[in-house]
Short mmCIF file of C-alpha atoms in Angstrom, two decimals:
data_model
loop_
_atom_site.label_atom_id
_atom_site.label_comp_id
_atom_site.label_asym_id
_atom_site.label_seq_id
_atom_site.Cartn_x
_atom_site.Cartn_y
_atom_site.Cartn_z
CA MET A 22 8.50 -5.76 -22.12
CA ALA A 23 6.28 -6.89 -19.71
CA PRO A 24 8.12 -7.61 -15.81
CA ARG A 25 8.85 -10.90 -14.21
CA PRO A 26 6.04 -12.18 -11.95
CA ARG A 27 7.53 -11.24 -8.24
CA GLY A 28 9.54 -14.05 -6.95
CA ALA A 29 10.36 -15.28 -10.39
CA THR A 30 14.03 -15.90 -11.47
CA GLU A 31 15.57 -16.96 -14.98
CA PRO A 32 15.36 -19.77 -16.09
CA ALA A 33 18.46 -21.54 -15.80
CA ALA A 34 18.59 -21.06 -11.99
CA GLU A 35 15.27 -23.40 -11.05
CA ARG A 36 14.47 -26.95 -10.43
CA GLU A 37 11.17 -28.92 -11.61
CA LEU A 38 9.28 -29.51 -7.50
CA LEU A 39 6.37 -30.64 -9.69
CA SER A 40 5.45 -31.84 -12.82
CA ALA A 41 2.56 -31.45 -14.72
CA GLY A 42 1.18 -35.02 -13.41
CA ASP A 43 2.07 -33.77 -9.91
CA VAL A 44 -0.19 -30.24 -10.31
CA ALA A 45 -3.18 -32.85 -11.65
CA ARG A 46 -3.16 -35.47 -8.80
CA THR A 47 -2.65 -32.73 -5.97
CA ILE A 48 -5.25 -30.79 -6.44
CA ALA A 49 -7.36 -34.00 -7.22
CA ARG A 50 -6.52 -34.96 -3.73
CA MET A 51 -7.29 -31.53 -1.98
CA ALA A 52 -10.80 -31.69 -4.36
CA HIS A 53 -10.68 -34.96 -2.46
CA GLN A 54 -9.87 -33.72 1.26
CA ILE A 55 -12.02 -30.41 1.26
CA ILE A 56 -15.06 -33.10 0.08
CA GLU A 57 -13.98 -35.00 3.73
CA LYS A 58 -13.54 -31.52 5.44
CA THR A 59 -16.78 -30.24 5.05
CA ALA A 60 -19.02 -32.57 5.03
CA LEU A 61 -19.88 -32.20 1.06
CA GLY A 62 -22.82 -33.47 0.20
CA ALA A 63 -24.28 -34.32 3.81
CA GLU A 64 -27.89 -33.46 4.16
CA GLY A 65 -28.60 -29.91 5.59
CA THR A 66 -25.00 -29.44 4.63
CA PRO A 67 -24.49 -25.79 2.48
CA PRO A 68 -21.82 -26.31 -0.20
CA PRO A 69 -18.41 -24.38 0.35
CA VAL A 70 -17.43 -21.90 -1.90
CA LEU A 71 -14.42 -21.60 -3.37
CA LEU A 72 -13.26 -18.27 -3.96
CA GLY A 73 -9.13 -18.31 -5.87
CA ILE A 74 -6.49 -14.81 -5.16
CA PRO A 75 -5.96 -13.50 -8.50
CA THR A 76 -3.36 -14.41 -9.69
CA ARG A 77 -2.92 -18.35 -9.71
CA GLY A 78 -5.43 -18.41 -6.79
CA ALA A 79 -8.74 -18.37 -9.22
CA PRO A 80 -8.01 -21.33 -11.91
CA LEU A 81 -6.42 -23.30 -9.05
CA ALA A 82 -9.88 -22.68 -7.20
CA ALA A 83 -11.74 -23.10 -10.84
CA ARG A 84 -10.07 -26.63 -11.05
CA LEU A 85 -10.19 -27.39 -7.68
CA ALA A 86 -14.08 -27.26 -8.00
CA GLU A 87 -14.19 -28.77 -11.27
CA ARG A 88 -12.35 -31.45 -9.69
CA ILE A 89 -14.82 -31.91 -7.01
CA SER A 90 -18.01 -31.80 -8.50
CA GLU A 91 -16.47 -35.02 -10.86
CA PHE A 92 -15.97 -36.73 -7.68
CA SER A 93 -19.03 -35.92 -5.34
CA GLY A 94 -21.42 -35.13 -8.07
CA VAL A 95 -22.05 -31.43 -5.95
CA GLU A 96 -21.50 -28.30 -8.27
CA VAL A 97 -19.67 -26.14 -5.70
CA PRO A 98 -19.86 -21.92 -5.93
CA VAL A 99 -16.40 -20.67 -7.84
CA GLY A 100 -15.76 -16.63 -7.62
CA ALA A 101 -11.78 -14.88 -7.08
CA LEU A 102 -11.27 -12.31 -4.86
CA ASP A 103 -8.69 -9.71 -5.77
CA VAL A 104 -7.12 -8.59 -1.75
CA THR A 105 -5.15 -5.78 -3.63
CA LEU A 106 -7.41 -2.96 -1.87
CA TYR A 107 -7.05 -4.73 1.63
CA ARG A 108 -3.53 -5.25 1.86
CA ASP A 109 -0.77 -4.03 4.21
CA ASP A 110 2.15 -3.10 1.76
CA LEU A 111 0.90 -0.89 -0.75
CA ARG A 112 2.77 2.32 0.26
CA ARG A 113 5.94 0.00 -0.80
CA ARG A 114 5.68 -0.57 -3.71
CA PRO A 115 4.57 1.00 -7.05
CA THR A 116 0.92 1.49 -7.73
CA ARG A 117 -0.73 -2.16 -8.96
CA PRO A 118 -3.85 -2.70 -11.03
CA LEU A 119 -6.55 -3.91 -9.54
CA GLN A 120 -7.56 -7.72 -11.10
CA GLU A 121 -11.07 -9.14 -11.08
CA SER A 122 -12.97 -10.32 -8.04
CA GLN A 123 -16.33 -12.06 -8.51
CA LEU A 124 -18.31 -13.66 -5.86
CA PRO A 125 -21.09 -16.38 -6.68
CA GLY A 126 -24.64 -14.97 -6.59
CA GLY A 127 -25.37 -16.68 -3.72
CA GLY A 128 -23.17 -14.63 -2.13
CA ILE A 129 -20.72 -16.03 1.50
CA GLN A 130 -23.11 -15.24 4.21
CA ASP A 131 -23.56 -18.40 6.38
CA ARG A 132 -21.29 -20.60 3.94
CA VAL A 133 -18.55 -22.44 4.16
CA VAL A 134 -15.20 -20.01 2.14
CA VAL A 135 -12.23 -21.71 0.91
CA LEU A 136 -9.94 -19.57 0.12
CA VAL A 137 -7.38 -20.61 -2.65
CA ASP A 138 -4.28 -19.89 -3.65
CA ASP A 139 -0.78 -20.49 -5.25
CA VAL A 140 1.76 -20.40 -2.45
CA LEU A 141 1.11 -19.04 1.03
CA PHE A 142 4.81 -17.12 2.71
CA SER A 143 4.50 -15.02 4.58
CA GLY A 144 0.60 -15.02 5.43
CA ARG A 145 -0.33 -10.88 4.63
CA THR A 146 -2.35 -12.16 1.70
CA ILE A 147 -4.72 -14.45 3.63
CA ARG A 148 -4.73 -11.82 6.33
CA ALA A 149 -5.50 -8.65 3.51
CA ALA A 150 -8.68 -11.17 2.14
CA LEU A 151 -9.85 -12.48 5.44
CA ASP A 152 -10.30 -8.38 6.19
CA ALA A 153 -11.97 -8.90 2.47
CA LEU A 154 -14.20 -11.35 3.03
CA ARG A 155 -15.51 -9.69 6.08
CA ASP A 156 -16.42 -6.54 3.55
CA HIS A 157 -18.54 -9.03 1.53
CA GLY A 158 -20.45 -11.12 4.75
CA ARG A 159 -19.67 -13.28 7.77
CA PRO A 160 -19.30 -17.15 6.42
CA THR A 161 -19.71 -19.78 9.05
CA ALA A 162 -16.17 -20.16 8.59
CA VAL A 163 -13.21 -19.57 6.71
CA GLN A 164 -10.55 -22.78 5.36
CA LEU A 165 -7.57 -21.75 2.87
CA ALA A 166 -6.07 -24.86 0.20
CA VAL A 167 -2.70 -23.69 -1.15
CA LEU A 168 -0.68 -25.07 -3.66
CA VAL A 169 2.58 -24.78 -1.64
CA ASP A 170 3.72 -24.08 1.41
CA ARG A 171 6.87 -22.87 1.41
CA GLY A 172 6.61 -21.29 5.83
CA HIS A 173 8.40 -18.04 6.73
CA ARG A 174 4.98 -17.37 8.17
CA GLU A 175 5.62 -13.86 9.84
CA LEU A 176 1.72 -13.62 10.88
CA PRO A 177 -0.35 -16.50 12.56
CA ILE A 178 -2.35 -18.42 9.64
CA ARG A 179 -1.49 -22.24 8.48
CA ALA A 180 -3.77 -23.91 5.22
CA ASP A 181 -6.43 -26.32 5.74
CA TYR A 182 -5.05 -28.23 2.49
CA VAL A 183 -1.87 -27.92 1.64
CA GLY A 184 -0.66 -29.43 -2.12
CA LYS A 185 2.86 -29.65 -0.85
CA ASN A 186 5.02 -28.36 1.79
CA VAL A 187 8.42 -27.37 0.03
CA PRO A 188 10.90 -25.69 3.14
CA THR A 189 13.25 -22.80 1.66
CA SER A 190 15.81 -20.76 2.55
CA ARG A 191 14.16 -16.30 1.97
CA SER A 192 16.90 -16.46 -0.68
CA GLU A 193 15.18 -19.22 -2.99
CA ALA A 194 11.85 -18.77 -4.99
CA VAL A 195 8.83 -20.47 -5.73
CA SER A 196 6.85 -19.99 -8.71
CA VAL A 197 3.72 -22.08 -9.57
CA LEU A 198 2.65 -22.00 -13.45
CA LEU A 199 -0.47 -22.61 -14.68
CA THR A 200 -1.71 -23.49 -18.02
CA GLU A 201 -4.52 -20.59 -17.88
CA THR A 202 -1.80 -18.00 -16.69
CA ASP A 203 1.76 -19.22 -18.12
CA GLY A 204 0.97 -22.32 -20.77
CA ARG A 205 2.01 -24.84 -18.74
CA ASP A 206 1.90 -26.52 -15.27
CA ALA A 207 4.67 -26.92 -13.05
CA VAL A 208 5.94 -25.73 -9.76
CA LEU A 209 9.38 -24.52 -9.31
CA LEU A 210 12.06 -23.33 -7.27
CA GLY A 211 14.84 -21.14 -7.69
CA VAL A 212 17.17 -18.34 -6.39
CA ARG A 213 14.97 -14.60 -5.96
CA ALA A 214 15.48 -12.02 -8.53
CA MET B 19 1.54 8.92 -11.65
CA ARG B 20 2.59 11.85 -9.15
CA HIS B 21 -0.21 14.37 -10.30
CA LEU B 22 -3.36 14.39 -12.92
CA LEU B 23 -3.20 18.19 -14.41
CA GLY B 24 -4.77 17.61 -17.63
CA THR B 25 -5.48 15.19 -19.77
CA GLU B 26 -3.57 16.72 -22.49
CA GLY B 27 0.04 14.50 -23.16
CA LEU B 28 -1.93 11.39 -20.41
CA ASP B 29 -0.25 8.36 -21.41
CA VAL B 30 -3.07 6.07 -23.43
CA ASP B 31 -1.91 3.35 -20.85
CA ILE B 32 -2.12 5.09 -17.51
CA ALA B 33 -6.06 7.00 -18.80
CA THR B 34 -6.79 2.83 -19.50
CA ALA B 35 -5.42 1.72 -16.32
CA VAL B 36 -7.88 4.75 -14.04
CA LEU B 37 -10.55 3.56 -15.95
CA ASP B 38 -10.10 -0.31 -16.34
CA THR B 39 -9.72 0.48 -12.11
CA ALA B 40 -12.71 2.55 -11.71
CA ASP B 41 -14.12 -0.24 -13.61
CA GLU B 42 -13.02 -2.92 -11.29
CA LEU B 43 -13.48 -0.74 -8.47
CA LYS B 44 -17.38 -0.70 -9.73
CA ARG B 45 -17.88 -4.19 -9.95
CA THR B 46 -16.10 -4.57 -6.27
CA LEU B 47 -18.17 -2.40 -4.55
CA LEU B 48 -21.76 -3.27 -6.25
CA GLY B 49 -24.73 -4.43 -3.72
CA ARG B 50 -22.73 -4.61 -1.46
CA GLU B 51 -23.58 -3.08 1.70
CA VAL B 52 -20.54 -1.66 3.42
CA ARG B 53 -18.67 0.95 0.84
CA LYS B 54 -15.88 1.34 2.11
CA LEU B 55 -11.97 0.16 1.60
CA PRO B 56 -9.53 0.01 3.86
CA THR B 57 -6.79 0.87 1.01
CA LEU B 58 -5.79 4.87 1.93
CA ARG B 59 -6.29 5.12 5.76
CA GLY B 60 -3.81 7.24 7.33
CA ARG B 61 -3.82 9.46 4.30
CA THR B 62 -5.12 13.09 4.06
CA VAL B 63 -7.49 14.60 0.78
CA VAL B 64 -7.81 18.54 0.99
CA SER B 65 -10.16 19.35 -1.29
CA LEU B 66 -9.52 23.13 -1.85
CA PHE B 67 -12.53 24.73 -4.04
CA TYR B 68 -12.56 28.49 -5.10
CA GLU B 69 -15.43 27.87 -7.48
CA ASN B 70 -18.60 26.73 -6.58
CA SER B 71 -19.27 23.11 -7.44
CA THR B 72 -21.69 20.07 -6.18
CA ARG B 73 -20.88 16.80 -8.14
CA THR B 74 -17.42 17.31 -9.14
CA ARG B 75 -16.73 18.36 -5.22
CA VAL B 76 -19.24 15.28 -3.46
CA SER B 77 -17.89 12.92 -5.92
CA PHE B 78 -14.21 13.97 -4.73
CA GLU B 79 -15.34 13.30 -1.14
CA ILE B 80 -17.36 10.26 -1.64
CA ALA B 81 -14.19 8.62 -3.61
CA GLY B 82 -12.22 9.52 -0.69
CA LYS B 83 -13.96 8.11 2.05
CA TRP B 84 -15.17 5.24 0.39
CA MET B 85 -11.18 4.77 0.30
CA SER B 86 -10.58 5.78 3.71
CA ALA B 87 -8.61 8.13 3.63
CA ASP B 88 -9.74 11.16 5.64
CA VAL B 89 -10.87 14.11 3.29
CA VAL B 90 -11.05 17.57 4.06
CA ASN B 91 -13.00 20.39 1.95
CA VAL B 92 -11.62 24.11 2.32
CA SER B 93 -13.92 25.76 -0.02
CA ALA B 94 -12.36 30.20 -0.75
CA SER B 95 -14.94 32.24 0.84
CA SER B 96 -15.09 30.53 3.93
CA SER B 97 -10.96 30.34 4.38
CA SER B 98 -8.26 32.44 4.95
CA VAL B 99 -8.27 33.21 1.13
CA GLY B 100 -10.94 36.14 1.87
CA LYS B 101 -8.19 37.52 3.84
CA GLY B 102 -6.27 37.69 0.71
CA GLU B 103 -3.58 34.81 1.44
CA SER B 104 -1.85 33.99 -1.97
CA LEU B 105 -2.80 30.56 -3.62
CA ARG B 106 0.57 29.37 -3.13
CA ASP B 107 0.85 30.64 0.98
CA THR B 108 -2.66 28.29 1.09
CA ALA B 109 -1.46 25.70 -0.48
CA LEU B 110 1.78 25.56 1.20
CA THR B 111 0.18 25.48 4.20
CA LEU B 112 -1.65 22.54 3.45
CA ALA B 113 1.36 21.00 2.72
CA ALA B 114 2.11 21.42 5.86
CA ALA B 115 -0.72 20.51 8.06
CA GLY B 116 -0.46 17.14 6.23
CA ALA B 117 -2.32 16.47 3.16
CA ASP B 118 -0.68 14.02 0.93
CA CYS B 119 -3.33 15.77 -1.85
CA VAL B 120 -4.90 18.29 -2.97
CA VAL B 121 -7.53 18.67 -5.56
CA VAL B 122 -7.69 22.25 -7.05
CA ARG B 123 -10.67 24.23 -8.47
CA HIS B 124 -9.79 27.47 -9.64
CA PRO B 125 -10.51 30.14 -11.86
CA ALA B 126 -7.63 30.55 -13.64
CA SER B 127 -6.34 28.36 -15.85
CA GLY B 128 -2.65 26.47 -15.74
CA ALA B 129 -3.73 27.20 -11.38
CA ALA B 130 -2.79 23.54 -10.65
CA HIS B 131 0.07 23.13 -12.74
CA ARG B 132 1.17 26.33 -10.76
CA LEU B 133 0.10 24.59 -8.35
CA ALA B 134 2.21 21.37 -8.66
CA GLY B 135 5.14 23.37 -9.60
CA TRP B 136 4.88 25.46 -5.54
CA LEU B 137 3.99 21.77 -3.69
CA GLU B 138 6.97 18.87 -5.86
CA ASP B 139 9.29 19.59 -2.78
CA ASN B 140 6.34 18.23 -0.50
CA GLY B 141 5.50 15.17 -1.86
CA THR B 142 1.88 16.06 -2.65
CA SER B 143 -0.06 15.53 -5.12
CA VAL B 144 -2.49 17.49 -6.86
CA VAL B 145 -5.58 17.13 -8.54
CA ASN B 146 -6.49 19.06 -10.68
CA ALA B 147 -10.75 19.62 -10.65
CA GLY B 148 -11.06 22.86 -12.92
CA ASP B 149 -9.21 25.14 -13.86
CA GLY B 150 -10.62 28.68 -15.60
CA THR B 151 -11.41 27.44 -18.95
CA HIS B 152 -8.14 24.75 -19.64
CA GLU B 153 -9.18 20.73 -18.61
CA HIS B 154 -11.56 19.26 -16.25
CA PRO B 155 -9.12 15.54 -16.41
CA THR B 156 -11.50 13.71 -13.74
CA GLN B 157 -15.02 14.51 -15.94
CA ALA B 158 -12.67 13.85 -19.17
CA LEU B 159 -11.97 10.34 -17.23
CA LEU B 160 -15.53 9.75 -16.10
CA ASP B 161 -17.43 10.54 -19.72
CA ALA B 162 -14.72 8.15 -21.41
CA ALA B 163 -15.65 5.45 -18.26
CA THR B 164 -19.46 6.37 -18.44
CA LEU B 165 -19.49 5.69 -22.43
CA ARG B 166 -16.64 2.35 -22.66
CA GLU B 167 -19.93 1.30 -20.30
CA ARG B 168 -22.25 2.39 -22.61
CA LEU B 169 -20.95 1.83 -26.08
CA GLY B 170 -18.70 -1.36 -24.81
CA GLY B 171 -15.49 0.68 -26.00
CA LEU B 172 -14.11 3.98 -27.48
CA ALA B 173 -11.96 2.84 -30.73
CA GLY B 174 -13.59 3.94 -34.02
CA ARG B 175 -16.66 5.73 -32.44
CA ARG B 176 -18.04 9.43 -32.73
CA VAL B 177 -18.46 11.64 -30.30
CA ALA B 178 -20.21 15.55 -30.73
CA ILE B 179 -19.53 17.78 -28.40
CA VAL B 180 -22.28 20.38 -28.63
CA GLY B 181 -21.77 24.34 -27.85
CA ASP B 182 -19.66 26.45 -25.28
CA VAL B 183 -16.28 24.94 -26.68
CA LEU B 184 -14.40 28.01 -25.71
CA HIS B 185 -15.27 28.68 -22.21
CA SER B 186 -15.61 24.16 -21.42
CA ARG B 187 -12.82 22.79 -19.93
CA VAL B 188 -14.70 19.80 -19.70
CA ALA B 189 -14.78 19.83 -23.52
CA ARG B 190 -10.75 19.88 -23.74
CA SER B 191 -10.31 17.27 -21.56
CA ASN B 192 -12.53 14.99 -23.97
CA VAL B 193 -11.21 16.36 -27.00
CA HIS B 194 -7.94 15.29 -25.67
CA LEU B 195 -8.49 12.25 -24.02
CA LEU B 196 -11.04 10.68 -26.43
CA THR B 197 -8.95 10.94 -29.39
CA THR B 198 -6.14 9.59 -27.04
CA LEU B 199 -8.24 6.42 -26.97
CA GLY B 200 -8.93 5.79 -30.56
CA ALA B 201 -11.86 7.73 -30.85
CA GLU B 202 -13.25 10.60 -33.34
CA VAL B 203 -14.32 14.34 -32.07
CA VAL B 204 -16.51 16.50 -33.49
CA LEU B 205 -17.16 20.20 -32.38
CA ILE B 206 -20.51 21.24 -32.99
CA ALA B 207 -20.76 25.18 -32.08
CA PRO B 208 -21.05 28.40 -33.40
CA PRO B 209 -18.17 30.38 -34.93
CA THR B 210 -18.00 32.48 -31.81
CA LEU B 211 -17.66 29.90 -29.61
CA LEU B 212 -15.02 28.09 -30.43
CA PRO B 213 -11.67 28.66 -29.40
CA VAL B 214 -8.36 30.14 -31.18
CA GLY B 215 -6.52 27.88 -32.90
CA VAL B 216 -8.86 25.05 -32.73
CA GLY B 217 -7.72 24.20 -35.91
CA ALA B 218 -4.87 22.73 -34.57
CA TRP B 219 -6.66 20.08 -32.92
CA PRO B 220 -7.31 16.39 -33.02
CA VAL B 221 -11.00 17.15 -34.27
CA THR B 222 -13.60 18.48 -37.14
CA VAL B 223 -15.43 21.28 -36.39
CA SER B 224 -19.19 21.90 -38.03
CA HIS B 225 -21.89 24.90 -36.69
CA ASP B 226 -24.93 22.26 -38.06
CA LEU B 227 -26.10 19.73 -35.21
CA ASP B 228 -28.87 18.39 -37.42
CA ALA B 229 -26.34 16.95 -39.92
CA GLU B 230 -24.22 15.74 -38.11
CA LEU B 231 -26.33 13.64 -35.41
CA PRO B 232 -27.47 10.72 -37.56
CA ALA B 233 -24.09 9.43 -37.88
CA VAL B 234 -22.29 9.98 -34.22
CA ASP B 235 -22.27 7.30 -31.53
CA ALA B 236 -22.56 9.54 -28.25
CA VAL B 237 -23.14 13.48 -28.26
CA MET B 238 -21.86 15.44 -25.08
CA MET B 239 -23.29 18.29 -24.75
CA LEU B 240 -22.23 21.27 -22.61
CA ARG B 241 -23.30 23.82 -20.33
CA VAL B 242 -23.33 27.66 -21.99
CA GLN B 243 -21.12 29.09 -19.33
CA ALA B 244 -22.88 32.43 -17.94
CA GLU B 245 -20.40 33.71 -16.38
CA ARG B 246 -17.37 33.02 -18.41
CA MET B 247 -18.85 35.02 -20.41
CA HIS B 248 -18.16 39.21 -20.72
CA GLY B 249 -19.84 39.61 -24.42
CA GLY B 250 -22.20 38.71 -27.14
CA PHE B 251 -21.38 35.35 -28.28
CA PHE B 252 -25.11 34.66 -29.09
CA PRO B 253 -28.15 36.75 -30.00
CA SER B 254 -30.27 35.20 -27.39
CA ALA B 255 -30.82 32.20 -25.11
CA ARG B 256 -34.04 31.07 -27.37
CA GLU B 257 -31.64 31.96 -30.35
CA TYR B 258 -29.01 29.33 -28.83
CA SER B 259 -31.59 26.73 -28.02
CA ILE B 260 -33.45 26.67 -31.58
CA ALA B 261 -29.45 26.15 -33.45
CA TYR B 262 -27.48 24.30 -31.14
CA GLY B 263 -30.15 22.93 -27.95
CA LEU B 264 -30.54 18.67 -28.30
CA SER B 265 -34.80 19.21 -28.57
CA GLU B 266 -36.97 16.11 -28.53
CA ALA B 267 -36.87 16.54 -32.29
CA ARG B 268 -32.93 16.13 -32.83
CA GLN B 269 -33.26 13.35 -30.16
CA ARG B 270 -34.90 11.65 -32.88
CA LEU B 271 -32.16 12.15 -35.91
CA LEU B 272 -29.50 10.42 -33.75
CA SER B 273 -29.42 6.55 -33.98
CA GLU B 274 -30.57 4.24 -31.96
CA HIS B 275 -27.57 2.73 -29.77
CA ALA B 276 -26.59 6.59 -28.99
CA VAL B 277 -25.90 7.64 -25.67
CA VAL B 278 -26.59 11.32 -24.48
CA LEU B 279 -24.34 12.81 -22.17
CA HIS B 280 -24.29 16.20 -20.05
CA PRO B 281 -21.53 17.61 -17.88
CA GLY B 282 -24.36 19.45 -15.19
CA PRO B 283 -25.29 21.62 -14.33
CA MET B 284 -27.57 21.52 -17.55
CA LEU B 285 -30.23 24.69 -18.72
CA ARG B 286 -32.92 22.19 -19.12
CA GLY B 287 -35.50 23.58 -22.25
CA MET B 288 -31.99 25.50 -23.11
CA GLU B 289 -29.26 22.94 -23.91
CA ILE B 290 -31.33 20.12 -23.92
CA ALA B 291 -35.19 19.03 -23.95
CA SER B 292 -35.94 17.89 -19.90
CA SER B 293 -37.37 14.92 -21.74
CA VAL B 294 -34.23 14.05 -23.74
CA ALA B 295 -32.46 14.36 -20.48
CA ASP B 296 -34.64 12.13 -18.83
CA ALA B 297 -34.96 9.51 -21.41
CA ALA B 298 -33.29 6.08 -21.78
CA SER B 299 -30.49 7.31 -24.01
CA ALA B 300 -29.06 9.60 -21.27
CA ALA B 301 -26.34 8.88 -19.24
CA ILE B 302 -26.48 11.93 -17.30
CA THR B 303 -26.96 10.18 -14.01
CA GLU B 304 -24.37 7.20 -14.89
CA GLN B 305 -21.59 9.69 -14.89
CA VAL B 306 -22.03 11.16 -11.42
CA ARG B 307 -22.53 7.43 -10.09
CA ASN B 308 -19.49 6.86 -12.47
CA GLY B 309 -17.57 9.98 -11.07
CA VAL B 310 -17.04 8.15 -7.70
CA HIS B 311 -15.20 5.44 -9.24
CA VAL B 312 -13.20 7.17 -11.67
CA ARG B 313 -12.60 9.85 -8.87
CA MET B 314 -11.57 6.61 -6.18
CA ALA B 315 -9.15 5.09 -9.28
CA VAL B 316 -7.38 8.79 -9.36
CA LEU B 317 -6.96 8.85 -5.98
CA TYR B 318 -6.14 5.40 -6.14
CA HIS B 319 -3.63 5.57 -8.38
CA LEU B 320 -1.65 8.01 -7.49
CA LEU B 321 -1.65 7.51 -3.44
CA ALA B 322 -2.13 3.95 -2.83
CA GLY B 323 1.38 3.18 -4.12
CA ASP B 324 5.16 4.06 -3.47
CA ASN B 325 5.17 6.76 -6.00
CA THR B 326 8.71 8.75 -5.24
CA ALA B 327 11.23 6.77 -6.80
CA GLY B 328 9.24 7.39 -10.17
CA ALA B 329 8.56 3.78 -10.86
CA ALA B 330 5.08 4.18 -10.57
CA ASP B 331 3.37 5.10 -13.40
CA ALA B 332 0.47 2.14 -13.98
CA ALA B 333 1.30 1.06 -17.26
CA THR B 334 4.85 0.45 -16.05
CA ALA B 335 3.98 -1.24 -12.63
CA THR B 336 4.15 -4.75 -11.34
CA ARG B 337 0.93 -6.25 -13.66
CA THR B 338 0.75 -9.63 -12.88
CA HIS B 339 1.97 -10.41 -8.15
CA GLY B 340 2.58 -14.50 -8.29
CA GLY B 341 1.39 -16.41 -5.47
CA GLU B 342 3.46 -15.88 -3.15
CA ALA B 343 3.13 -12.62 -0.19
#
């Protein structure tokens, strides 16, 4: 049997925080915010590069890019950035398989990069992503977009675009489900396994 | 995965995980100015070589350095081994000095297994970088990586291994790994250069290179290991070359997509014609390039995670990490 994703719980203990419709609306709103904050379409401003952090950040980035081009008519480059090799907790867990990194052809040098992830929690994934980015080039700015911010930061990191703020206790678990990886869209709150 | 001692009995999921990791590392590093990852920072890898080697040793050293591990090279000729220190004492010294992983090459078959036994209590991982005529698992993994890249996969593919199978650890490791990954292997060698008991291996055996070449997807030439030969295994180098060398004429028998491999060092003109070794169908430099990524992947699977609980097999490791972290 495939192991459950970390933080996932038994279905009986889960409560739906966002439905499929809520997820779609949230992504649309975040797309508008990214267009506004990055002055997308303004003359002389190259579009930002969206980089999703696997597993679920990658499809989220692709959906945001789709919405952004739909709303603004500008195609934004989108890619995936696996941060496993940069994590500071590798030695505390069994070896994890690497996931695919795919940087857009133009690279990230002198571009605004928007990192995209599903849940923002301790901030350590994002710290690893910042380290990974540094090895790929020097962006002019790095922003962060997350579908859910559940708090409990262990590092001074905050998101620029938040789909939903969910105050949680540490004993709770937030699971983001996406059609691409889980067969349906939803955000669930449960008890940590 | 605690040690990598051979490909015999290596789980298909673990082998695939290592190859997938190597692919991903290659993609990750492609075209980057900074070819260094912080993953193994603070880990120490010692390469302990009792035999001469260029590519394996350099490859492990580069792999370790690109993963930010500290790499220390010890060669038997310039260490206390020259004063008569035993393998066991040398290994325990290295472990006591803080080695997290010992990469060992030794002329005796089974040396890596013995070493792993002695180091069991120290938590030090052992990688077999060639033990006598027994196994050379990372070479087989890099061959498999190269074939996967060139042929798109190994299941159902037919691979010929040609030459000195008797003395070849590369051949042994490849037979196990390639068959585990679903390929069909045919060994082509003079009867004197085939090991006793080859009938029990999961391979077919042939002595006729010309007859086999048209049907294979890859041909892996082996080095004739003169240093391990203490007798007449074949009449002369010229006769060997005529019967088992990959000449230009023989290359024309191969199908268009067929890949030519050689673990090196090559005896040009005898085992393989110079023009064949330099042709587009030959993947010999790609083998070396992939060797670095494969060894990075091996070090990653041995050293990056918490492998102390025995729950660290790549196959059983958590395959997905949701967004929370």
